[in-house]
CSV table of C-alpha atoms in Angstrom, one decimal:
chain,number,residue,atom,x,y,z
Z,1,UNK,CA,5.7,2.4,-8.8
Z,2,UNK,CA,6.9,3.3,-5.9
Z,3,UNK,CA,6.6,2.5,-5.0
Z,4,UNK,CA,9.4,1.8,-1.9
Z,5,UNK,CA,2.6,-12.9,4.6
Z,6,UNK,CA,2.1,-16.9,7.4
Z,7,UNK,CA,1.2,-20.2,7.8
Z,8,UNK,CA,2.9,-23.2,9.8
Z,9,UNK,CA,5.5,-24.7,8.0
Z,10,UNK,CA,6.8,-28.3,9.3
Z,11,UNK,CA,9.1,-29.0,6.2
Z,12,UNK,CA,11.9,-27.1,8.5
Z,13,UNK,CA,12.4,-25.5,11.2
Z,14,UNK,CA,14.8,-22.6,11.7
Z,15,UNK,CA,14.6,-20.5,14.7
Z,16,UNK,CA,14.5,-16.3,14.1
Z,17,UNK,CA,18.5,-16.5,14.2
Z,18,UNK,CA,18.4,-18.1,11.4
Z,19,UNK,CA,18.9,-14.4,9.2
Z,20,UNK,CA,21.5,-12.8,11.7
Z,21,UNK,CA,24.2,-15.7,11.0
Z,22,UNK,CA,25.0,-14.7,7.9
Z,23,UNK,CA,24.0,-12.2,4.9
Z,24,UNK,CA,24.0,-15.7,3.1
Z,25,UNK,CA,20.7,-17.0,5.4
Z,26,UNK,CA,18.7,-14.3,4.1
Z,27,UNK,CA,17.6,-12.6,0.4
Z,28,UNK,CA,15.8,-10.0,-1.6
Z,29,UNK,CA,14.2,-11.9,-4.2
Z,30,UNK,CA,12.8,-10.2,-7.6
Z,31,UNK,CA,11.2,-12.2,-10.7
Z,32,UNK,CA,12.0,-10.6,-14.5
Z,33,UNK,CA,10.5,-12.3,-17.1
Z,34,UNK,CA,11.4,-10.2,-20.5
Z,35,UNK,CA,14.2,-7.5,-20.9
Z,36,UNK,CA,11.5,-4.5,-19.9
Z,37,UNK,CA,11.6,-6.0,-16.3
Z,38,UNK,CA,14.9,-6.7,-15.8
Z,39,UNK,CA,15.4,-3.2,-16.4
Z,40,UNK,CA,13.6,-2.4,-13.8
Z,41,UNK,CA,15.0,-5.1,-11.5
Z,42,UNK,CA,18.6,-3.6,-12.4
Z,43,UNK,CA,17.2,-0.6,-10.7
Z,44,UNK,CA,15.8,-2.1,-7.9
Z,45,UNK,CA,19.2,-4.1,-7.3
Z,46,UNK,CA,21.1,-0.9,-7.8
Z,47,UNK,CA,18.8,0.8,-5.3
Z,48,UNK,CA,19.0,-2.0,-2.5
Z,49,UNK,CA,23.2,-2.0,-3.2
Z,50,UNK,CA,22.9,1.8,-2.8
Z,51,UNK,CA,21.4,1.8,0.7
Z,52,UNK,CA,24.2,-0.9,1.8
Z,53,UNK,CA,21.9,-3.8,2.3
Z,54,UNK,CA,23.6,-6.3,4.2
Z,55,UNK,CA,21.6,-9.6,2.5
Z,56,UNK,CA,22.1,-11.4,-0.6
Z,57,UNK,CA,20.0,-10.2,-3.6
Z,58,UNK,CA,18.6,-12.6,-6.1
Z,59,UNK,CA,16.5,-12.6,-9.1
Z,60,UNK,CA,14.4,-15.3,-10.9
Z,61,UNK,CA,14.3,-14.7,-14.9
Z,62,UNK,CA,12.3,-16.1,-17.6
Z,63,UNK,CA,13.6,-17.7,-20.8
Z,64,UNK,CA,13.1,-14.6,-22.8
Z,65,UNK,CA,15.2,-12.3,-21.6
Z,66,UNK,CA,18.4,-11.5,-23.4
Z,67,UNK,CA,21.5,-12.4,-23.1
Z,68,UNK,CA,22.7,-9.1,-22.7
Z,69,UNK,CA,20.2,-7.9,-19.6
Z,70,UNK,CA,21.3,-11.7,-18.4
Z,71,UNK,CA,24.7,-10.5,-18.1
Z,72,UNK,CA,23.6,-7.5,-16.6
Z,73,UNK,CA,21.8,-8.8,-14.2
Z,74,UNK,CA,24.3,-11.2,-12.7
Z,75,UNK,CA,26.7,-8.3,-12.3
Z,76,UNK,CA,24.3,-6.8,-9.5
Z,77,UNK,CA,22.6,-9.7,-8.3
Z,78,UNK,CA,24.6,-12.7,-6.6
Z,79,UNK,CA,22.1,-15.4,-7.6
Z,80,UNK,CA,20.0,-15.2,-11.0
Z,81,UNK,CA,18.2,-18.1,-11.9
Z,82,UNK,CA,15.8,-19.3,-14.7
Z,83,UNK,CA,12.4,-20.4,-14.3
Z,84,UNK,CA,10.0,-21.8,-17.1
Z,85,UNK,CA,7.2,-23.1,-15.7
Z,86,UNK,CA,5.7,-24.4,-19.6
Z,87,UNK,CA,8.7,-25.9,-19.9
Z,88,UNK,CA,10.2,-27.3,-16.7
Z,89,UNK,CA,8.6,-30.4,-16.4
Z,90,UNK,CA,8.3,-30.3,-12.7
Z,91,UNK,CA,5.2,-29.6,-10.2
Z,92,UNK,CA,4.6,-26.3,-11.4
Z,93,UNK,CA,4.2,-27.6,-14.9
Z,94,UNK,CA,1.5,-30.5,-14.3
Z,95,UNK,CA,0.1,-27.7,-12.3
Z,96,UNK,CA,0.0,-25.9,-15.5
Z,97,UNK,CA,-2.1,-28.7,-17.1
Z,98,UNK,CA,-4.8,-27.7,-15.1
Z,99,UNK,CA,-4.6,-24.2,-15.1
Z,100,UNK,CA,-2.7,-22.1,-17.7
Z,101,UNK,CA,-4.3,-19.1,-17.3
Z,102,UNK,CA,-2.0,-18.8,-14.2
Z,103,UNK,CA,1.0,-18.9,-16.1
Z,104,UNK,CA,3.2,-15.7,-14.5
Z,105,UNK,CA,1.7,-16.3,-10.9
Z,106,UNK,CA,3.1,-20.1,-11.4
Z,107,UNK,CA,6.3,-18.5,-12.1
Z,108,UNK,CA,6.1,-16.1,-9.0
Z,109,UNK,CA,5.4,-19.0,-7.2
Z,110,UNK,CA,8.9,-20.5,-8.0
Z,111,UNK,CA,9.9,-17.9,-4.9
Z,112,UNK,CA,9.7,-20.5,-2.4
Z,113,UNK,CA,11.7,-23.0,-3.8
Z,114,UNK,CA,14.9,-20.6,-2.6
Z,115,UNK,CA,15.4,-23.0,-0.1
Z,116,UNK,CA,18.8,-22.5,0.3
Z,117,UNK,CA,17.6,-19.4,2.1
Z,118,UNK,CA,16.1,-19.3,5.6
Z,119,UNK,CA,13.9,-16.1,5.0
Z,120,UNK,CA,13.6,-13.8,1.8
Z,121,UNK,CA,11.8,-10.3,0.4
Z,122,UNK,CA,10.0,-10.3,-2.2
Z,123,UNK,CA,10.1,-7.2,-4.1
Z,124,UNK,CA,8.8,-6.6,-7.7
Z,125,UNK,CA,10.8,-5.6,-10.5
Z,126,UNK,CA,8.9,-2.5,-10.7
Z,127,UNK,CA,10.1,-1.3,-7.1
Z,128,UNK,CA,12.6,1.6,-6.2
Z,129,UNK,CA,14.2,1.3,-2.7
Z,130,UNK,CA,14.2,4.6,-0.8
Z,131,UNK,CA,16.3,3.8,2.0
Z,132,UNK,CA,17.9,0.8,4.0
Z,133,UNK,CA,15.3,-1.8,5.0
Z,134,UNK,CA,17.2,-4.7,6.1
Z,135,UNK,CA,14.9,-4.5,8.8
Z,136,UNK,CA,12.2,-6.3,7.1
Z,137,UNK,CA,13.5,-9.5,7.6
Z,138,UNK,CA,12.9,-8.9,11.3
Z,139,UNK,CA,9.4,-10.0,9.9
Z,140,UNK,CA,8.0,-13.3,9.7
Z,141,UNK,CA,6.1,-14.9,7.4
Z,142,UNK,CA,3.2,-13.4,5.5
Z,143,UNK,CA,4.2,-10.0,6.6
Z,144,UNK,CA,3.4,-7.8,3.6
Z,145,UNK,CA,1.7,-4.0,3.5
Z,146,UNK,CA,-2.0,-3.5,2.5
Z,147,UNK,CA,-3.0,-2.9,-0.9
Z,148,UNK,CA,-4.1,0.8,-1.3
Z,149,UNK,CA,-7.2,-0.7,-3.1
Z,150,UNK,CA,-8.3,-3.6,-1.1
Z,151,UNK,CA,-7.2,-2.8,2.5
Z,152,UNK,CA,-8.1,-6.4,3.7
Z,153,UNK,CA,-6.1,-7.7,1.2
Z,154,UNK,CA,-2.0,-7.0,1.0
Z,155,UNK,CA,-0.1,-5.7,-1.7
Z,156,UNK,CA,1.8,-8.5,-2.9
Z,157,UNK,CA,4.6,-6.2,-4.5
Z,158,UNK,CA,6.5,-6.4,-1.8
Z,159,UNK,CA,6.1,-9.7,1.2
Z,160,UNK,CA,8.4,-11.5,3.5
Z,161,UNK,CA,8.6,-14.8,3.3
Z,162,UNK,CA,9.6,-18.0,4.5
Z,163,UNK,CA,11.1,-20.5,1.3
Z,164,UNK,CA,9.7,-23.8,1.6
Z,165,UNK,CA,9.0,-26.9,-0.9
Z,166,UNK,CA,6.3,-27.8,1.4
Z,167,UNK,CA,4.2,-24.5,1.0
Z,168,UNK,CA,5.0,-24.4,-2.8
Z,169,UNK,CA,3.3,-27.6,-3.3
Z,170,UNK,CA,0.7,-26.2,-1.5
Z,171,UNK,CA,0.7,-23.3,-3.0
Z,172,UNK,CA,0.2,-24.8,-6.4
Z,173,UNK,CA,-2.7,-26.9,-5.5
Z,174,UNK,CA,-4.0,-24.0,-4.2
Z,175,UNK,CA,-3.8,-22.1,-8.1
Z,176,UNK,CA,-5.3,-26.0,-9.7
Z,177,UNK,CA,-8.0,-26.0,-7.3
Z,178,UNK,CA,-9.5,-22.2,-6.1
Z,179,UNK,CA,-7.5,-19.9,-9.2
Z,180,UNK,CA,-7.1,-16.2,-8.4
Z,181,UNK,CA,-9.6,-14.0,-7.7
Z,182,UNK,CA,-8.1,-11.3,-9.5
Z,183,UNK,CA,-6.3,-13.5,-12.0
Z,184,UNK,CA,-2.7,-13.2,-11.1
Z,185,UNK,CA,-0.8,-13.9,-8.1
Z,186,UNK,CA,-1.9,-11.4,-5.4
Z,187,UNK,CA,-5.4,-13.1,-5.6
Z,188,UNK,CA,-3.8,-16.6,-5.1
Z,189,UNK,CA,-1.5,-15.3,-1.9
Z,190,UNK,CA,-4.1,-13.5,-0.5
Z,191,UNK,CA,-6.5,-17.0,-0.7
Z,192,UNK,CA,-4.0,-19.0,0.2
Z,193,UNK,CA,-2.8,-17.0,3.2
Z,194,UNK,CA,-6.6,-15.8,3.8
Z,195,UNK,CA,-6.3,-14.6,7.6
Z,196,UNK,CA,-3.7,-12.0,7.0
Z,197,UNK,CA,-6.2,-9.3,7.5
Z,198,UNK,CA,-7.2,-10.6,10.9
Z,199,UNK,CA,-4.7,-13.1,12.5
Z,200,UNK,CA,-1.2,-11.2,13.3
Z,201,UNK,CA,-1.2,-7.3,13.3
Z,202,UNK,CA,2.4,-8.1,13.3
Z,203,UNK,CA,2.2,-8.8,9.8
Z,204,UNK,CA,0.8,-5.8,8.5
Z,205,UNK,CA,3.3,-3.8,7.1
Z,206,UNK,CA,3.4,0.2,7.5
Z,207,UNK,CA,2.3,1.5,3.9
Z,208,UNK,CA,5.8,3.2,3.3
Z,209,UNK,CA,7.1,-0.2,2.5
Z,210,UNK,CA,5.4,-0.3,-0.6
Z,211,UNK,CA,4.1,2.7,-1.4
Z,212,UNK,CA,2.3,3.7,-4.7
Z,213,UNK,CA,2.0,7.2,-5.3
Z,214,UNK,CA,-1.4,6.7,-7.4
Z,215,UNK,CA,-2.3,3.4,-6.4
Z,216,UNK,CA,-0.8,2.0,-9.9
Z,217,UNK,CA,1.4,-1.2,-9.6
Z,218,UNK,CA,4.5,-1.0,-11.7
Z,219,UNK,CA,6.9,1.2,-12.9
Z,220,UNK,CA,6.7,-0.5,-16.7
Z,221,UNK,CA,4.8,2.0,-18.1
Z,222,UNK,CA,7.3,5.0,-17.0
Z,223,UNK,CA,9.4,3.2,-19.3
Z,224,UNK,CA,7.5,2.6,-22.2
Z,225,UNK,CA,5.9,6.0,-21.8
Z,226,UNK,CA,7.9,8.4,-20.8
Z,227,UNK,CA,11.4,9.8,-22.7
Z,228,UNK,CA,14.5,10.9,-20.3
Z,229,UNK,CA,16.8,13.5,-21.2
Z,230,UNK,CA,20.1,13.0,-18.5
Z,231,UNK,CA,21.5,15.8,-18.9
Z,232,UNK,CA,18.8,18.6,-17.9
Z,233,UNK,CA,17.1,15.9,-15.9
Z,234,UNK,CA,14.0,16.2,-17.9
Z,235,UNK,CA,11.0,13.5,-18.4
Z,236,UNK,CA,9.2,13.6,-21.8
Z,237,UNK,CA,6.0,11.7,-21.9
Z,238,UNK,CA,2.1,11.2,-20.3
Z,239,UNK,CA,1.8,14.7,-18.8
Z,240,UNK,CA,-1.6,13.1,-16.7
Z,241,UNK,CA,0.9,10.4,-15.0
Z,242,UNK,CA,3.8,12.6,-14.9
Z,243,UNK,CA,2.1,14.9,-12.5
Z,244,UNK,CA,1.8,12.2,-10.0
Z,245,UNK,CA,4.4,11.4,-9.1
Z,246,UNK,CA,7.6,13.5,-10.5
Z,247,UNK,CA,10.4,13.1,-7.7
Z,248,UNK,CA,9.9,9.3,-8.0
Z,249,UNK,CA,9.7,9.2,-11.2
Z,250,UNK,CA,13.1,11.2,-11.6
Z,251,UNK,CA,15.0,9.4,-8.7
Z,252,UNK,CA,14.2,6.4,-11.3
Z,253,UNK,CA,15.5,7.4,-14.1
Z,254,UNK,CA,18.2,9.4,-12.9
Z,255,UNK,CA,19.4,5.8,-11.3
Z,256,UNK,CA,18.5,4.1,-14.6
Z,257,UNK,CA,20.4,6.4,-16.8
Z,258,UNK,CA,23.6,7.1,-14.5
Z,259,UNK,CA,23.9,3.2,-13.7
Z,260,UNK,CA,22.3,0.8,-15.8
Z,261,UNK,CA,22.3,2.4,-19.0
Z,262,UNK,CA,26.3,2.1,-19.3
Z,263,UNK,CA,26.4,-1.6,-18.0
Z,264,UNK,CA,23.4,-2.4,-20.3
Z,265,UNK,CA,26.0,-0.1,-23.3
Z,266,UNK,CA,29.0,-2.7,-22.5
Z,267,UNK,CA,26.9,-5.6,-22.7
Z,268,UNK,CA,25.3,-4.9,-26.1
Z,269,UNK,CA,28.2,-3.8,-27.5
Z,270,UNK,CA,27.4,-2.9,-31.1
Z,271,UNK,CA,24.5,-4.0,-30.8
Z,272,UNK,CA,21.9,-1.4,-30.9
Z,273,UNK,CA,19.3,-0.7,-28.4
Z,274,UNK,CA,17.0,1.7,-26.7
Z,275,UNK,CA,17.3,2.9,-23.4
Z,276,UNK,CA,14.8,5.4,-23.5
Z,277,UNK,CA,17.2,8.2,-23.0
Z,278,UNK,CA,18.4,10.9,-25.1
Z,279,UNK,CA,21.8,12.9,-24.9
Z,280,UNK,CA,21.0,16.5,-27.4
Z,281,UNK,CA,18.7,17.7,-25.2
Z,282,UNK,CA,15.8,17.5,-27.2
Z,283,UNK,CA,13.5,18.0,-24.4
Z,284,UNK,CA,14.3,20.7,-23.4
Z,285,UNK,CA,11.0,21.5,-25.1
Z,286,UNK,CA,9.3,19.6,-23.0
Z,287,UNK,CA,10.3,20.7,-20.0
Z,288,UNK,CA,7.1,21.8,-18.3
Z,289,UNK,CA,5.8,17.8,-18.6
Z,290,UNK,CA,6.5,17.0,-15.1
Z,291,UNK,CA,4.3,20.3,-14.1
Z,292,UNK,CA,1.2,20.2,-16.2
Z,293,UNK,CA,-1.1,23.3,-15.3
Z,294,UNK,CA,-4.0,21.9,-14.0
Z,295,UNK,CA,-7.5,23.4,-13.4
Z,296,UNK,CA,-9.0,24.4,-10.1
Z,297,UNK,CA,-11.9,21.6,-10.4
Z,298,UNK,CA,-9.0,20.0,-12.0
Z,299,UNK,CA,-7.1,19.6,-8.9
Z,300,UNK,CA,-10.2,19.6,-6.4
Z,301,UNK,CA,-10.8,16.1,-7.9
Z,302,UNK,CA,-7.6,15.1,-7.8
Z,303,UNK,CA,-7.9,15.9,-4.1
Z,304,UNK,CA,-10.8,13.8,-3.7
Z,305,UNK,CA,-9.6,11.0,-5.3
Z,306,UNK,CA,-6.2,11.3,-3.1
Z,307,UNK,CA,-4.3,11.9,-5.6
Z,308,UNK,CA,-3.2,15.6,-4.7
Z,309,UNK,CA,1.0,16.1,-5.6
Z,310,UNK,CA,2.4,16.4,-2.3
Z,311,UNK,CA,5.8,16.1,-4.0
Z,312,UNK,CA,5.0,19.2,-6.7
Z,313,UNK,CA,2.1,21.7,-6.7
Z,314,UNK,CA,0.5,20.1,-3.6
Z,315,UNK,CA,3.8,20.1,-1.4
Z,316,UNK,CA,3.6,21.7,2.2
Z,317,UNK,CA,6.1,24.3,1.2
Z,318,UNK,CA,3.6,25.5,-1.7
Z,319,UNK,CA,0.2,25.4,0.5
Z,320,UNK,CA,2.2,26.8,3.3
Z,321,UNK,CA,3.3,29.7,1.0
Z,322,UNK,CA,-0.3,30.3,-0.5
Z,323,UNK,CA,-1.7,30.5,3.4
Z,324,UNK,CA,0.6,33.0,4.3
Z,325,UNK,CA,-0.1,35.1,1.7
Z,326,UNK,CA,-4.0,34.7,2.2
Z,327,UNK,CA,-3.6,36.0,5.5
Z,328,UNK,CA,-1.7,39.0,4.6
């Protein structure tokens, strides 16, 4: 949700200049595969443009996506490109051969062939960008923040990077000969670049940068689970992952319906499509799905699990409020 790495390299060499010489040296990279994701990355370019980043954004796209989202897309980012690894023909697919149950990581991968750029970001698609943080690329890399389930290993959601044909090669015979330990792509960067944990604190990345509310890794499922109503700013859906997270979840979709939504209108045209918004007000019935009354062993667990709703029930303001009238 909110939501919101290094080795060597002697392919190149560019000294830490290299990303103040020009907005053009330096990149926020995102990968969309299908239309549900580019939605999201349309959101996360929107969010990046919103807090006046200063660096070029650029998204990699898969075959499958639709024209329309296409044309979307390259009306926020400046650079959208296509990668296939099944198809491509190049080291990624003989890579493939060997190991096709790597298929989106291969495509992940394709990030460091961005050559034409000194240092990048990698975000997910999933990702909402809270503030300005052009800083990152003060990073080197593997500087990434740690995942909220594996502390030794980093999130890979959200890594600085340094593009390089070298490291991709490597990288891919990396997949062919050790695979993931987890079976995507975070288990193949965190083998690959294995002394994160230990090497360079200066990689670590505060948590803020890629934060995740309930320790869940992608905004996808507020889309295909939840129902937006932009007019009374209400969100319809899974009262048990509403609660989690609500002012998140509504900065999202109040970005996603105000600004993508009429883009994505204009380049469907008459074509129809769902958005996964509704303009009667129909949920108006629903408006208590963002605060679900829980239980009192209800919410003690959720405490212990660290899931308490610091942005809702749980918020300073409300405990603060309860205290003082306790000790009246």
């Amino acid at each position: 949700m909110l939501f919101l790495s290094i080795i060597t390299i002697s392919i190149v060499t560019k000294s830490k200049d290299d990303t103040s010489q020009g907005s053009n040296m330096a990149a926020f990279v995102t990968l969309a595969t299908n239309d549900s994701y580019a939605r999201g990355a349309m959101v996360l370019g929107k969010s990046l443009r919103n807090h006046n980043t200063s660096r070029k954004l650029v998204a990699l796209i898969g075959p499958q996506m639709s024209d329309p989202c296409q044309s979307a897309l390259k009306k926020i980012y400046d650079d959208v490109r296509m990668v296939d690894v099944l198809d491509s023909g190049d080291a990624a697919h003989l890579a493939m051969m060997k190991r096709p149950d790597l298929g989106v990581t291969f495509t992940k991968l394709h990030c460091w062939t961005l050559t034409h750029y000194s240092k990048c970001v990698f975000m997910d698609a999933d990702t909402l960008v809270l503030s300005n943080i052009d800083e990152l690329f003060d990073r080197e890399e593997l500087s990434a923040a740690p995942d909220p389930g594996w502390p030794d290993c980093f999130n890979s959601g959200v890594f600085v990077f340094r593009p390089s044909m070298e490291t991709y090669g490597k990288l891919l015979q990396y997949c062919t000969e050790h695979g993931s330990f987890d079976g995507g792509d975070q288990g193949v960067l965190n083998g690959f670049f294995g002394n994160w944990a230990t090497a360079d604190i200066s990689k670590h990345l505060p948590f803020i940068y890629n934060l995740s509310s309930i320790a869940i890794y992608t905004y996808l499922p507020a889309f295909k689970h939840y129902t937006f109503d932009p007019k009374s700013k209400q969100i319809a859906g899974d009262v048990h992952e509403a609660s989690t997270h609500p002012t998140f979840l509504l900065e999202w979709w109040t970005l996603y319906s105000s600004a993508v939504v009429p883009m994505l209108q204009d380049m469907y045209g008459d074509q129809p499509f769902h958005s996964g918004c509704v303009e009667d007000g129909s949920l108006s019935s629903h408006a208590q799905a963002l605060q679900p009354q829980m239980s009192s062993e209800e919410r003690k667990e959720k405490w212990e699990q660290g899931q308490a709703d610091y942005m809702g029930m749980d918020s300073f303001d409300n405990i603060k409020r309860k205290l003082d009238t306790f000790l009246k």
